mmCIF file of C-alpha atoms in Angstrom:
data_model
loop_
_atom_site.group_PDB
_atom_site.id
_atom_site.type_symbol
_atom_site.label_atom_id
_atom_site.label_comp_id
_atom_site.label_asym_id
_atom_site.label_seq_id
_atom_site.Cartn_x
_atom_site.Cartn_y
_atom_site.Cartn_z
ATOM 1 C CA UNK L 1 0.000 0.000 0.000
ATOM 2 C CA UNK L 2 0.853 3.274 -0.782
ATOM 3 C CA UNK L 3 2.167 5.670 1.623
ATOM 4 C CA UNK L 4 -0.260 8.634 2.748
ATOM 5 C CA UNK L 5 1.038 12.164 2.055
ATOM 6 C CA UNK L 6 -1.048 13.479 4.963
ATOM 7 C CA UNK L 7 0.610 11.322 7.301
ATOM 8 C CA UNK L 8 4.296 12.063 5.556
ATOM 9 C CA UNK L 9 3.444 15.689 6.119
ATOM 10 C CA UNK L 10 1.961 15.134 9.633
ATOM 11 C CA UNK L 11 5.595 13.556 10.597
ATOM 12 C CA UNK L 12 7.850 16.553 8.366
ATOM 13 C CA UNK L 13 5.593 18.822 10.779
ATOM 14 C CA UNK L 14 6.745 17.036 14.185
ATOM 15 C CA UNK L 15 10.278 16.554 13.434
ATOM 16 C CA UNK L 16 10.999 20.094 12.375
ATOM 17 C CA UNK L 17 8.557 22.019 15.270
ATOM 18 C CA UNK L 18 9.697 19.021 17.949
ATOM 19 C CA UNK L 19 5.647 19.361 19.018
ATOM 20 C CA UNK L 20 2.003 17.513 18.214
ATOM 21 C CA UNK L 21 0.263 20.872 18.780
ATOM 22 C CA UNK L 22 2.152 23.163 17.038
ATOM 23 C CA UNK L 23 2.392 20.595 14.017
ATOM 24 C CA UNK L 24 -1.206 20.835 14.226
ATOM 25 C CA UNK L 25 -1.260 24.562 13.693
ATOM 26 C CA UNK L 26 1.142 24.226 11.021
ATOM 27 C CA UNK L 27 -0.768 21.589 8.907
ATOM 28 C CA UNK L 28 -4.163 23.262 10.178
ATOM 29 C CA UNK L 29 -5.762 20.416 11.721
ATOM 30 C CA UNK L 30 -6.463 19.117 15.201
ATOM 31 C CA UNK L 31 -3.469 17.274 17.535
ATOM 32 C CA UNK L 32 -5.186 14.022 17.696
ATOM 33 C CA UNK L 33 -5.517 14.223 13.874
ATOM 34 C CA UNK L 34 -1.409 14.197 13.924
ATOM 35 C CA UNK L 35 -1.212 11.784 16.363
ATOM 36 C CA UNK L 36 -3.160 9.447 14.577
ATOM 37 C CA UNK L 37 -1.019 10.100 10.945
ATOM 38 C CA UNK L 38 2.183 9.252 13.046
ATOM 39 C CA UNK L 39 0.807 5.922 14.699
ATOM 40 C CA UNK L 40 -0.528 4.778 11.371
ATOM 41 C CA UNK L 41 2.566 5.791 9.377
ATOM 42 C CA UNK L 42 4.706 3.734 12.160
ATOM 43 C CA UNK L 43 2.533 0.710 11.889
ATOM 44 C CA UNK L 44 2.705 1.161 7.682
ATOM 45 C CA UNK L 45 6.367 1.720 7.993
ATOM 46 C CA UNK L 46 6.431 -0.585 11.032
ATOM 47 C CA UNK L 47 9.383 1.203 12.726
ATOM 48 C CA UNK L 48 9.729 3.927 15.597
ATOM 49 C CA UNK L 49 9.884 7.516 14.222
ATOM 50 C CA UNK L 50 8.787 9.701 17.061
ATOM 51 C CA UNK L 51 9.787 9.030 20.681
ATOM 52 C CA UNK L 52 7.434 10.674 22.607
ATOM 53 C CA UNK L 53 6.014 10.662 26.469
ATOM 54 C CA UNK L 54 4.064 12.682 29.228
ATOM 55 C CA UNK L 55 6.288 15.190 30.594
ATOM 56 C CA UNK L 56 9.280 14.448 27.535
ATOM 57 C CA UNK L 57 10.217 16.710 24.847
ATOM 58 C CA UNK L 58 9.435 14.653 21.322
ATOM 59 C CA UNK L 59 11.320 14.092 19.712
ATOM 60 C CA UNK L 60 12.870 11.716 16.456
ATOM 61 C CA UNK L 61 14.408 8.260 16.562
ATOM 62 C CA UNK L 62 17.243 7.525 14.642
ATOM 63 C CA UNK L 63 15.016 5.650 12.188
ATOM 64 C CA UNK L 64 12.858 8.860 12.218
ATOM 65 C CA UNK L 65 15.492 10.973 11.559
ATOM 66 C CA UNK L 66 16.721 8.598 8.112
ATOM 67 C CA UNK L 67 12.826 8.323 7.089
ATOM 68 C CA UNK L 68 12.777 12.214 7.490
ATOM 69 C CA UNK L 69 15.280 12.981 4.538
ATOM 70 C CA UNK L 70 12.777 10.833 2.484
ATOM 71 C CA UNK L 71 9.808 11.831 3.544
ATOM 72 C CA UNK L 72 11.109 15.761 2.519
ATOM 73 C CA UNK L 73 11.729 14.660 -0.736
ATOM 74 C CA UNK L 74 8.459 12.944 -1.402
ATOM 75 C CA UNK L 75 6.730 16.122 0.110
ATOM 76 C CA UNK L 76 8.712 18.092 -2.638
ATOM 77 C CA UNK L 77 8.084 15.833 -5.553
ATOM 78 C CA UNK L 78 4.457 15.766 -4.326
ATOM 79 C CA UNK L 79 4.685 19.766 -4.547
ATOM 80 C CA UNK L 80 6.305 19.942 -7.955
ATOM 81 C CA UNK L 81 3.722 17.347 -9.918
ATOM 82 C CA UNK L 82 1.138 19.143 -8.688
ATOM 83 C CA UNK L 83 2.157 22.504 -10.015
ATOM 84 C CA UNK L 84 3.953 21.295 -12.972
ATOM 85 C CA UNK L 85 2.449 21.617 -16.553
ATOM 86 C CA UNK L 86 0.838 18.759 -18.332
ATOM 87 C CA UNK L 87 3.675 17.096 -19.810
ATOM 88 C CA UNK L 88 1.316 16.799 -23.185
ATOM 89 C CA UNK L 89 -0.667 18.825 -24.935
ATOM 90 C CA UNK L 90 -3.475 17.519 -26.870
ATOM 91 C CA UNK L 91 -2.989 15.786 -30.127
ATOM 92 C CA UNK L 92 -4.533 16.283 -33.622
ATOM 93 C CA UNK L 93 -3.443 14.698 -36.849
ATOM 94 C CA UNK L 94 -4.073 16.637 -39.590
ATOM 95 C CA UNK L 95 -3.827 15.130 -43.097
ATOM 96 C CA UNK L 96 -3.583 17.201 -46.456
ATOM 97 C CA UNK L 97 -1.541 17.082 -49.853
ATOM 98 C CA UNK L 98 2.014 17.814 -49.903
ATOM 99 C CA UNK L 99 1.080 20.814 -51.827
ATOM 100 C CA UNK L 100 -1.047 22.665 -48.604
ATOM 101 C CA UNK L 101 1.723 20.956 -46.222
ATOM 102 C CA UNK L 102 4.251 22.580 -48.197
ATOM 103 C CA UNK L 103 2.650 25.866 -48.043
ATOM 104 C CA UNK L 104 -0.398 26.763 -46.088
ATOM 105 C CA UNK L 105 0.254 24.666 -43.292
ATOM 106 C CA UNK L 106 3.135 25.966 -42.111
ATOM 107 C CA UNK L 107 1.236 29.042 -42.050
ATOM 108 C CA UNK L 108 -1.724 27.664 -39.781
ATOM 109 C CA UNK L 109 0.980 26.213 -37.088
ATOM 110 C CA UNK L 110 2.623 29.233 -36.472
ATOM 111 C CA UNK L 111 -0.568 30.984 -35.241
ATOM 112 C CA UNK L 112 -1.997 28.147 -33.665
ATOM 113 C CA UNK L 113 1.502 28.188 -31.978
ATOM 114 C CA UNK L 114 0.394 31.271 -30.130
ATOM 115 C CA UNK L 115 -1.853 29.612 -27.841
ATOM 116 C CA UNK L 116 -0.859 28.608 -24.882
ATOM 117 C CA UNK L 117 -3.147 25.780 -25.265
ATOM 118 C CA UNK L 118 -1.870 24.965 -28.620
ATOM 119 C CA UNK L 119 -2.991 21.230 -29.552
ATOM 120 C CA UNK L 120 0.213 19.145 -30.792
ATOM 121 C CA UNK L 121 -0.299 18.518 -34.149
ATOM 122 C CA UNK L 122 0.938 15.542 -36.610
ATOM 123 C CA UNK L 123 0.393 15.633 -40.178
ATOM 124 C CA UNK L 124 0.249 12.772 -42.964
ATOM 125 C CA UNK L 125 0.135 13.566 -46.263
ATOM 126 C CA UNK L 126 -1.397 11.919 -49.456
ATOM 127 C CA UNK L 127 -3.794 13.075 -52.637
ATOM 128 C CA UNK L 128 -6.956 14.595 -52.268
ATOM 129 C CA UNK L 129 -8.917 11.136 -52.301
ATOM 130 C CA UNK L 130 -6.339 9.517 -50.255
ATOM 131 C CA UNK L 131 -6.440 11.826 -47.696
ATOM 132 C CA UNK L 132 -10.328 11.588 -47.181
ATOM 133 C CA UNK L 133 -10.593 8.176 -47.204
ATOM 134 C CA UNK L 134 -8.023 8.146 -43.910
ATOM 135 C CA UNK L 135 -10.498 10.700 -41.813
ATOM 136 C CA UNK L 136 -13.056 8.244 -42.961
ATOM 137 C CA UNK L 137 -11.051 5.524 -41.444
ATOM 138 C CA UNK L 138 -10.500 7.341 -38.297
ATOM 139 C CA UNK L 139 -7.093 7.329 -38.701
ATOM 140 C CA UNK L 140 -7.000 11.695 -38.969
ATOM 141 C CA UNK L 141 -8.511 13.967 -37.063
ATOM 142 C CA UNK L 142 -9.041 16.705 -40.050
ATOM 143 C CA UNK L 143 -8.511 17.076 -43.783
ATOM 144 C CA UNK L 144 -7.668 19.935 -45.821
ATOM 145 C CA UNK L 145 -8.011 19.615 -49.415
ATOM 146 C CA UNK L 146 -9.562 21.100 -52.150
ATOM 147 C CA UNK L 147 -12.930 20.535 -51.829
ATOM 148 C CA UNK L 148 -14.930 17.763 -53.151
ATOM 149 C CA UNK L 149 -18.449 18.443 -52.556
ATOM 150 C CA UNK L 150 -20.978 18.085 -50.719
ATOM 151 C CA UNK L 151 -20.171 15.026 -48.084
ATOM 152 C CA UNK L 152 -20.519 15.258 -43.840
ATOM 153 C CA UNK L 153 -18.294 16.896 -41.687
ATOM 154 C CA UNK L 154 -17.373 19.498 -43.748
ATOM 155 C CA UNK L 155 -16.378 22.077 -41.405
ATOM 156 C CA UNK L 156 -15.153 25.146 -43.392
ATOM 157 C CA UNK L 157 -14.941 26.109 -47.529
ATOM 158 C CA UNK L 158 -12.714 29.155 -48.482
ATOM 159 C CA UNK L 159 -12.315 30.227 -52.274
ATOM 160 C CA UNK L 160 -8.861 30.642 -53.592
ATOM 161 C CA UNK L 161 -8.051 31.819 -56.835
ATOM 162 C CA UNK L 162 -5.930 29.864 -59.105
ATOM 163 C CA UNK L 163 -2.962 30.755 -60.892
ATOM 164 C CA UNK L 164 -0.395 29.620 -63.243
ATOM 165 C CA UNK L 165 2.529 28.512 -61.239
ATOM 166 C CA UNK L 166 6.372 28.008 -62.461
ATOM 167 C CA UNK L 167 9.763 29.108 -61.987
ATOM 168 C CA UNK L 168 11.183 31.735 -63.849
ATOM 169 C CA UNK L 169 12.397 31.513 -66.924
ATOM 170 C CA UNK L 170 9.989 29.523 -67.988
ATOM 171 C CA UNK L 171 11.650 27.331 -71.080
ATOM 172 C CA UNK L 172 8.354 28.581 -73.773
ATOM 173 C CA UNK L 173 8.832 30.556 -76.512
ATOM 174 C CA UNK L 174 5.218 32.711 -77.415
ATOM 175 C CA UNK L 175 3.615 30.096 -80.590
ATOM 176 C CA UNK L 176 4.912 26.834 -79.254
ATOM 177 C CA UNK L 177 2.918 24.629 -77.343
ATOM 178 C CA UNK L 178 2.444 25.592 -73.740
ATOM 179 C CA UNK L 179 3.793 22.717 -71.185
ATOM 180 C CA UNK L 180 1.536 21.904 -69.111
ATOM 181 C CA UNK L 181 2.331 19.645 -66.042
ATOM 182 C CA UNK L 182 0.139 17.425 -63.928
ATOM 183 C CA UNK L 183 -0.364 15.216 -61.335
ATOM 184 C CA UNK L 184 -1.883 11.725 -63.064
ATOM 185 C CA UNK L 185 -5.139 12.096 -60.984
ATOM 186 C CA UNK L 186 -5.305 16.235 -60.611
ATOM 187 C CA UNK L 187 -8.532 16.160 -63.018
ATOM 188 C CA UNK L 188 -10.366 18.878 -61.580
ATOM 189 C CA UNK L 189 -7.179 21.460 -61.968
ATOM 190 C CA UNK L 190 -6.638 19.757 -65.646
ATOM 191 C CA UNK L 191 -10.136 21.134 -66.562
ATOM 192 C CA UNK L 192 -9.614 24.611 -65.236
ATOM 193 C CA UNK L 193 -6.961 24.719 -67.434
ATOM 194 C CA UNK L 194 -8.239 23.543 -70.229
ATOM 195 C CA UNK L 195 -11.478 25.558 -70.227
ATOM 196 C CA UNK L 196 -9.166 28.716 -69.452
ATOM 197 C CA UNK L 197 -7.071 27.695 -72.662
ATOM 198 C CA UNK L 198 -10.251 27.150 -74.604
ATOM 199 C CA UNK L 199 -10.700 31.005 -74.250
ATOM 200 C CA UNK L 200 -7.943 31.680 -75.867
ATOM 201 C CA UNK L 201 -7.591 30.148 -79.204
ATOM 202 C CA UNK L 202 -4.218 30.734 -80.257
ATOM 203 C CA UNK L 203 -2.715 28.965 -77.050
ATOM 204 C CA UNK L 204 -2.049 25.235 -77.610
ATOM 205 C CA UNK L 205 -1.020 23.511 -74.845
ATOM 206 C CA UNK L 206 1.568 20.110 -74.391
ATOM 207 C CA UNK L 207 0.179 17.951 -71.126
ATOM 208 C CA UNK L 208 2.692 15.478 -69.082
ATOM 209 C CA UNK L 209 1.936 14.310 -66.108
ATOM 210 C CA UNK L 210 4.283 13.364 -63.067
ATOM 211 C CA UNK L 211 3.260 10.375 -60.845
ATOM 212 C CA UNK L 212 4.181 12.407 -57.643
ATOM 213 C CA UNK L 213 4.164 15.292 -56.209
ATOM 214 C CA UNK L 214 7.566 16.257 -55.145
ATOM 215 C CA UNK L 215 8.683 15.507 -58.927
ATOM 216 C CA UNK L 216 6.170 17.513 -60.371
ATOM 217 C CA UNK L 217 7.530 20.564 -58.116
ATOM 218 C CA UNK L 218 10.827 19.489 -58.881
ATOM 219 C CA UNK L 219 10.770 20.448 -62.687
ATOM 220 C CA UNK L 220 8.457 23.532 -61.837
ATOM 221 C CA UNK L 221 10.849 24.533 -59.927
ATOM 222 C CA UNK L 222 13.216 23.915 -63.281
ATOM 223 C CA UNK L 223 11.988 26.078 -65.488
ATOM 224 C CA UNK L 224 10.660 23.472 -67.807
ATOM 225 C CA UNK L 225 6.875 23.394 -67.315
ATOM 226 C CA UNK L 226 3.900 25.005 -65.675
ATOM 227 C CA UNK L 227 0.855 23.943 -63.595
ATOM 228 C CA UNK L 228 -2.492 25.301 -61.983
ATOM 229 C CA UNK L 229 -2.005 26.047 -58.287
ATOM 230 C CA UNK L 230 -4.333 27.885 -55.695
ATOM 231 C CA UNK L 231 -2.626 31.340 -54.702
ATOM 232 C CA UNK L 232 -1.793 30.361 -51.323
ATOM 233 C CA UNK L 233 -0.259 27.479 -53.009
ATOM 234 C CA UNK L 234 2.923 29.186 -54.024
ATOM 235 C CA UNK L 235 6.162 28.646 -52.397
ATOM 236 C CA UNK L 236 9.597 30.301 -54.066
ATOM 237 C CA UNK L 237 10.597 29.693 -56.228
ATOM 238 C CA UNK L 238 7.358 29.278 -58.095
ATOM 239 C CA UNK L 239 5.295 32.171 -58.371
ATOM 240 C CA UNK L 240 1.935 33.127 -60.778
ATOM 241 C CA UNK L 241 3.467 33.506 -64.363
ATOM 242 C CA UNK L 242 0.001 34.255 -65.884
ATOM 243 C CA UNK L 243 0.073 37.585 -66.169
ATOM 244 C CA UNK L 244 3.737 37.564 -67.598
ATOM 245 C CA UNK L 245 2.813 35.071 -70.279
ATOM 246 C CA UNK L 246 -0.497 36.431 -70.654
ATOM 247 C CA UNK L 247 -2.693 33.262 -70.601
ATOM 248 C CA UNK L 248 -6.474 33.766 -69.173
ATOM 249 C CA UNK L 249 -7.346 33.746 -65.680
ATOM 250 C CA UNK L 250 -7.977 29.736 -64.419
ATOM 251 C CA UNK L 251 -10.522 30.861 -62.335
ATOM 252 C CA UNK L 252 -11.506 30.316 -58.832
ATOM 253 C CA UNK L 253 -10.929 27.156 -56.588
ATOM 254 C CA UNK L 254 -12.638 26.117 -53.313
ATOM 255 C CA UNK L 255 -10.468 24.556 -50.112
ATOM 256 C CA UNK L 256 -12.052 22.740 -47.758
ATOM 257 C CA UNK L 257 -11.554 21.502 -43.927
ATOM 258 C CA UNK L 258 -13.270 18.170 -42.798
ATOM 259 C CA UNK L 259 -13.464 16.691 -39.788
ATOM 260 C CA UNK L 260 -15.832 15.367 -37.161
ATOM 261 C CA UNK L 261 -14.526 16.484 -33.915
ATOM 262 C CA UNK L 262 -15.569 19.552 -32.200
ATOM 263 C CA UNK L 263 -13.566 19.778 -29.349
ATOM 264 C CA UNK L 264 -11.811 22.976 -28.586
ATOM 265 C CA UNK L 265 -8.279 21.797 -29.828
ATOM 266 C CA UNK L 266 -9.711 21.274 -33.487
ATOM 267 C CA UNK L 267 -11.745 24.133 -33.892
ATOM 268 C CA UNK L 268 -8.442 25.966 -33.098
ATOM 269 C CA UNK L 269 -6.933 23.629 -36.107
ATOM 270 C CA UNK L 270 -10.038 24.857 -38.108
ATOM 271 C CA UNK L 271 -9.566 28.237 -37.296
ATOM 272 C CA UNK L 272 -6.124 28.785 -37.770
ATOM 273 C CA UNK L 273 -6.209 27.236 -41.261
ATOM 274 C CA UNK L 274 -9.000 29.435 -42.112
ATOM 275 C CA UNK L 275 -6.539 32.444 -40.701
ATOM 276 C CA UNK L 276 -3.847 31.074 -42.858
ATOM 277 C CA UNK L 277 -6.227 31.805 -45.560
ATOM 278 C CA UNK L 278 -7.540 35.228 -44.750
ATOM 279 C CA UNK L 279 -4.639 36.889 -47.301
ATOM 280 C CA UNK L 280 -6.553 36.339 -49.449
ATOM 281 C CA UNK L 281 -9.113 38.375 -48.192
ATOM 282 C CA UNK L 282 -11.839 35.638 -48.333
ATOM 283 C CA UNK L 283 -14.310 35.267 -45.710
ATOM 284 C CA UNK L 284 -14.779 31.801 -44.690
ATOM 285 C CA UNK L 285 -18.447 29.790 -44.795
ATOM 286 C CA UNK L 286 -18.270 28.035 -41.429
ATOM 287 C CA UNK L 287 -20.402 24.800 -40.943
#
């Protein structure tokens, strides 16, 4: 059996005051109260710690006085835990594409890192679909992705425009066929580009597609192609070359947040992403 703290304290209180009633001041209880927590920490401990008598000074035994070292550092360990900070914060795990991990996300920590009550947050990464089907699973708390309608636990759409991200110099001379660079499953930013192109007549346009995602910013980031990216999307050294090359405007793009906790920790997820977000000036629909 454990060993009671009130009756660790009750002895501390004795050996340092050499007295049952002014221990009982100091601890504010009654002297009985003490002696009783010294009897029943002797029988627990079954040793001597207080020699005591009518008429005698108390005072410790030897045994008391080696316990007494001990018992002051339980008192202080006691003290410390419970004034200490939780050792961990809550945890979320986030999942989104490597795109928004590589460049709104970053965003979203740092002023969730504020709070002094900041959750902890882990992130896994994967495509759009991918990452869905994990918060489905249970094995994410919350998913940010471009959207992809109407399904529960959407928590929060913002718009985003799109633009046409690359690295200057882009390798394209004005006439030739403009390359165009794609994930293999990105068909929703495929047809944005396409129906911005179709606006346009005299732009033709090359498509490749990269089977990942880190490749396909790889040769953005070389010069050699372009893609469709939401604003807050861009990370140096790719930046909007539309208006440069003069190609249409790709139009608009909506970014979602799902998730099916409510707790306090992941509405300050939610609404630190949707901070990350207000650059762009856009007001988020909430719900």
């Amino acid at each position: 059996m454990a060993l009671d703290l009130k009756q660790v304290e009750s002895f501390v209180a004795v050996a340092e005051t050499r007295s049952f009633s002014l221990a009982a001041e100091r601890t504010h209880t009654v002297q009985s109260a003490i002696s009783a927590h010294i009897a029943a920490l002797e029988a627990r401990l079954g040793r001597r710690l207080v020699a005591r008598g009518r008429g005698k000074p108390v005072s410790v035994t030897d045994e008391g006085a080696a316990f007494l070292v001990q018992a002051r550092r339980l008192l202080a360990l006691a003290e410390e835990m419970t004034h200490a900070p939780p050792l961990r914060r809550p945890t979320l795990r986030l999942g989104t594409t490597v795109t928004f991990a590589l460049s709104l996300v970053p965003q979203a920590l740092r002023r969730i890192a504020q709070s002094d009550s900041a959750p902890e947050v882990t992130i896994r990464t994967a495509r759009s679909h991918g990452v869905l089907d994990l918060l489905d699973r249970g094995e994410i708390d919350m998913a940010l992705v471009l959207d992809q309608g109407p399904r529960p636990n959407r928590q929060a759409t913002l718009p985003s425009d799109l633009v046409w991200a690359g690295a200057p110099p882009l390798n394209w001379q004005a006439g030739a066929p403009l390359p165009l660079l794609f994930l293999e499953d990105a068909r929703d930013l495929r047809r944005h580009a396409f129906a911005a192109l179709d606006r346009e007549p005299g732009i033709t346009a090359a498509l490749r597609t990269a089977p990942d995602p880190v490749g396909l910013r790889a040769r953005l980031a070389a010069g050699s192609a372009l893609t469709l990216l939401p604003r807050v999307a861009l990370v140096s050294p790719l930046r909007d070359l539309g208006a440069d090359l003069n190609l249409p405007s790709p139009g608009v793009v909506q970014i979602s947040v799902y998730g099916p906790a409510r707790s306090a920790p992941a509405t300050a997820l939610r609404d630190a992403l949707c901070s990350a977000l207000g650059d762009l000036n856009a007001a988020p629909t909430i719900g």
